[in-house]
């Protein structure tokens, strides 16, 4: 079961935070769009991604991310988008949905608990974002992608 304080084990005895650190290893698109100017340096991007991974279950602001990259908020947003193709907050949203997908596949909790743990305003907000990113509702995703435990069935 999934607990909203995020201290419950996820899968193989790991906490949700430990799981997030491992699952968020989704490849970052590092493309420089022509004519868009310079993006974040490799080091600044690495620091930012590490910060996002470490704080995924907390409120993240553009200011927090910009400070991590050591640039102003306005420059950070533009430079992050140049490197990744996403706005910083859209990137965070996508990472949270990746974790939600895993939790739904492994039946680690109900939709409202997952929504709350991942920092969404409510289940409705989570469901809208989930559907926009994946094209399917969280409930339907869980039904169609549930992992059957070994030895079951």
C-alpha positions as a Markdown table, in Angstrom:
| # | Residue | x | y | z |
|---|---|---|---|---|
| 1 | Unk | 0.0 | 0.0 | 0.0 |
| 2 | Unk | 1.0 | 3.6 | -0.7 |
| 3 | Unk | 1.0 | 6.1 | 2.1 |
| 4 | Unk | 0.8 | 9.8 | 1.4 |
| 5 | Unk | 3.7 | 10.6 | 3.7 |
| 6 | Unk | 5.9 | 8.9 | 1.1 |
| 7 | Unk | 7.8 | 6.8 | 3.7 |
| 8 | Unk | 6.3 | 3.5 | 2.6 |
| 9 | Unk | 8.4 | 0.9 | 0.7 |
| 10 | Unk | 7.9 | 0.9 | -3.0 |
| 11 | Unk | 8.5 | -2.5 | -4.6 |
| 12 | Unk | 11.7 | -4.1 | -3.2 |
| 13 | Unk | 11.9 | -2.4 | 0.2 |
| 14 | Unk | 12.8 | 1.0 | -1.2 |
| 15 | Unk | 11.0 | 4.2 | -0.1 |
| 16 | Unk | 9.0 | 6.1 | -2.7 |
| 17 | Unk | 11.8 | 8.7 | -2.7 |
| 18 | Unk | 14.5 | 6.0 | -3.4 |
| 19 | Unk | 12.3 | 4.6 | -6.1 |
| 20 | Unk | 11.8 | 8.0 | -7.7 |
| 21 | Unk | 15.6 | 8.5 | -7.8 |
| 22 | Unk | 15.9 | 5.3 | -9.8 |
| 23 | Unk | 12.9 | 5.6 | -12.1 |
| 24 | Unk | 13.4 | 9.2 | -13.0 |
| 25 | Unk | 16.4 | 8.1 | -15.0 |
| 26 | Unk | 14.3 | 8.9 | -18.1 |
| 27 | Unk | 16.7 | 10.2 | -20.8 |
| 28 | Unk | 16.8 | 13.9 | -21.0 |
| 29 | Unk | 16.4 | 15.3 | -24.4 |
| 30 | Unk | 19.5 | 17.4 | -25.0 |
| 31 | Unk | 18.9 | 19.2 | -28.2 |
| 32 | Unk | 19.8 | 22.7 | -29.1 |
| 33 | Unk | 17.1 | 24.3 | -31.2 |
| 34 | Unk | 18.6 | 26.3 | -34.1 |
| 35 | Unk | 18.5 | 30.0 | -33.5 |
| 36 | Unk | 17.2 | 29.8 | -30.0 |
| 37 | Unk | 20.5 | 30.8 | -28.3 |
| 38 | Unk | 22.6 | 28.8 | -25.9 |
| 39 | Unk | 20.9 | 26.3 | -23.5 |
| 40 | Unk | 22.0 | 25.4 | -20.1 |
| 41 | Unk | 25.5 | 24.0 | -19.7 |
| 42 | Unk | 25.8 | 20.2 | -19.2 |
| 43 | Unk | 26.7 | 20.8 | -15.5 |
| 44 | Unk | 23.8 | 23.2 | -14.9 |
| 45 | Unk | 21.4 | 20.7 | -16.6 |
| 46 | Unk | 22.8 | 17.8 | -14.5 |
| 47 | Unk | 22.4 | 19.8 | -11.3 |
| 48 | Unk | 18.9 | 20.8 | -12.2 |
| 49 | Unk | 17.8 | 17.2 | -13.1 |
| 50 | Unk | 19.4 | 15.9 | -9.9 |
| 51 | Unk | 17.6 | 18.5 | -7.9 |
| 52 | Unk | 14.3 | 17.7 | -9.6 |
| 53 | Unk | 14.8 | 13.9 | -8.9 |
| 54 | Unk | 15.6 | 14.6 | -5.2 |
| 55 | Unk | 12.6 | 16.9 | -4.7 |
| 56 | Unk | 10.0 | 15.4 | -7.0 |
| 57 | Unk | 7.6 | 14.8 | -4.1 |
| 58 | Unk | 7.9 | 18.4 | -2.9 |
| 59 | Unk | 6.7 | 21.7 | -4.2 |
| 60 | Unk | 9.1 | 22.8 | -6.8 |
| 61 | Unk | 9.2 | 26.4 | -8.1 |
| 62 | Unk | 10.9 | 27.9 | -11.1 |
| 63 | Unk | 12.9 | 30.0 | -8.7 |
| 64 | Unk | 14.2 | 26.8 | -6.9 |
| 65 | Unk | 15.3 | 25.3 | -10.2 |
| 66 | Unk | 16.9 | 28.5 | -11.5 |
| 67 | Unk | 18.9 | 28.9 | -8.3 |
| 68 | Unk | 20.1 | 25.3 | -8.7 |
| 69 | Unk | 21.3 | 26.1 | -12.2 |
| 70 | Unk | 22.8 | 29.5 | -11.0 |
| 71 | Unk | 20.9 | 31.6 | -13.5 |
| 72 | Unk | 17.9 | 34.0 | -13.4 |
| 73 | Unk | 14.4 | 32.6 | -13.6 |
| 74 | Unk | 13.7 | 34.1 | -17.0 |
| 75 | Unk | 17.0 | 32.9 | -18.5 |
| 76 | Unk | 16.6 | 29.5 | -16.8 |
| 77 | Unk | 13.2 | 28.8 | -18.3 |
| 78 | Unk | 14.4 | 29.7 | -21.8 |
| 79 | Unk | 17.7 | 27.8 | -21.5 |
| 80 | Unk | 16.1 | 24.7 | -20.0 |
| 81 | Unk | 13.6 | 24.6 | -22.9 |
| 82 | Unk | 16.4 | 24.9 | -25.4 |
| 83 | Unk | 18.2 | 21.9 | -23.9 |
| 84 | Unk | 15.2 | 19.6 | -23.2 |
| 85 | Unk | 12.4 | 20.8 | -25.4 |
| 86 | Unk | 10.2 | 21.2 | -22.3 |
| 87 | Unk | 9.5 | 24.1 | -20.0 |
| 88 | Unk | 10.9 | 23.3 | -16.6 |
| 89 | Unk | 7.5 | 22.8 | -15.0 |
| 90 | Unk | 6.3 | 20.6 | -17.9 |
| 91 | Unk | 9.4 | 18.5 | -17.4 |
| 92 | Unk | 8.6 | 18.1 | -13.7 |
| 93 | Unk | 5.0 | 17.2 | -14.6 |
| 94 | Unk | 6.2 | 14.5 | -17.0 |
| 95 | Unk | 8.6 | 13.0 | -14.4 |
| 96 | Unk | 5.8 | 12.9 | -11.9 |
| 97 | Unk | 3.5 | 11.1 | -14.4 |
| 98 | Unk | 6.3 | 8.5 | -15.0 |
| 99 | Unk | 6.3 | 7.7 | -11.3 |
| 100 | Unk | 2.5 | 7.6 | -11.2 |
| 101 | Unk | 2.5 | 5.2 | -14.1 |
| 102 | Unk | 4.8 | 2.8 | -12.2 |
| 103 | Unk | 2.8 | 3.1 | -9.0 |
| 104 | Unk | -0.4 | 2.4 | -11.0 |
| 105 | Unk | 1.2 | -0.6 | -12.7 |
| 106 | Unk | 2.4 | -2.1 | -9.5 |
| 107 | Unk | -0.8 | -1.3 | -7.5 |
| 108 | Unk | 1.1 | 0.8 | -5.0 |
| 109 | Unk | -1.9 | 2.9 | -4.0 |
| 110 | Unk | -5.2 | 4.4 | -5.1 |
| 111 | Unk | -5.4 | 7.3 | -7.5 |
| 112 | Unk | -6.1 | 9.9 | -4.9 |
| 113 | Unk | -3.2 | 8.9 | -2.7 |
| 114 | Unk | -0.8 | 8.9 | -5.7 |
| 115 | Unk | -2.1 | 12.3 | -6.8 |
| 116 | Unk | -1.6 | 13.8 | -3.3 |
| 117 | Unk | 1.9 | 12.2 | -3.0 |
| 118 | Unk | 3.0 | 13.6 | -6.3 |
| 119 | Unk | 1.9 | 17.2 | -5.5 |
| 120 | Unk | -1.2 | 17.5 | -7.6 |
| 121 | Unk | -3.9 | 19.8 | -6.3 |
| 122 | Unk | -6.4 | 17.0 | -6.2 |
| 123 | Unk | -7.4 | 13.7 | -8.0 |
| 124 | Unk | -9.2 | 15.6 | -10.8 |
| 125 | Unk | -6.1 | 17.7 | -11.6 |
| 126 | Unk | -3.9 | 14.6 | -11.6 |
| 127 | Unk | -6.4 | 12.8 | -13.9 |
| 128 | Unk | -6.5 | 15.7 | -16.3 |
| 129 | Unk | -2.7 | 15.9 | -16.5 |
| 130 | Unk | -2.3 | 12.1 | -16.7 |
| 131 | Unk | -4.8 | 11.9 | -19.5 |
| 132 | Unk | -3.2 | 14.8 | -21.4 |
| 133 | Unk | 0.3 | 13.2 | -21.2 |
| 134 | Unk | -0.6 | 9.6 | -21.7 |
| 135 | Unk | -3.9 | 9.8 | -23.7 |
| 136 | Unk | -5.6 | 7.5 | -21.1 |
| 137 | Unk | -7.2 | 8.0 | -17.7 |
| 138 | Unk | -5.2 | 6.8 | -14.6 |
| 139 | Unk | -7.9 | 4.2 | -13.8 |
| 140 | Unk | -7.8 | 2.7 | -17.3 |
| 141 | Unk | -4.0 | 2.8 | -17.4 |
| 142 | Unk | -4.0 | 0.8 | -14.1 |
| 143 | Unk | -6.4 | -1.7 | -15.5 |
| 144 | Unk | -4.5 | -2.3 | -18.8 |
| 145 | Unk | -1.0 | -2.1 | -17.5 |
| 146 | Unk | -1.2 | -3.8 | -14.1 |
| 147 | Unk | 1.8 | -6.1 | -13.4 |
| 148 | Unk | 0.8 | -9.5 | -12.2 |
| 149 | Unk | 2.9 | -10.6 | -9.3 |
| 150 | Unk | 5.1 | -13.7 | -9.9 |
| 151 | Unk | 3.4 | -16.9 | -8.9 |
| 152 | Unk | -0.1 | -15.3 | -9.3 |
| 153 | Unk | -2.5 | -16.5 | -11.9 |
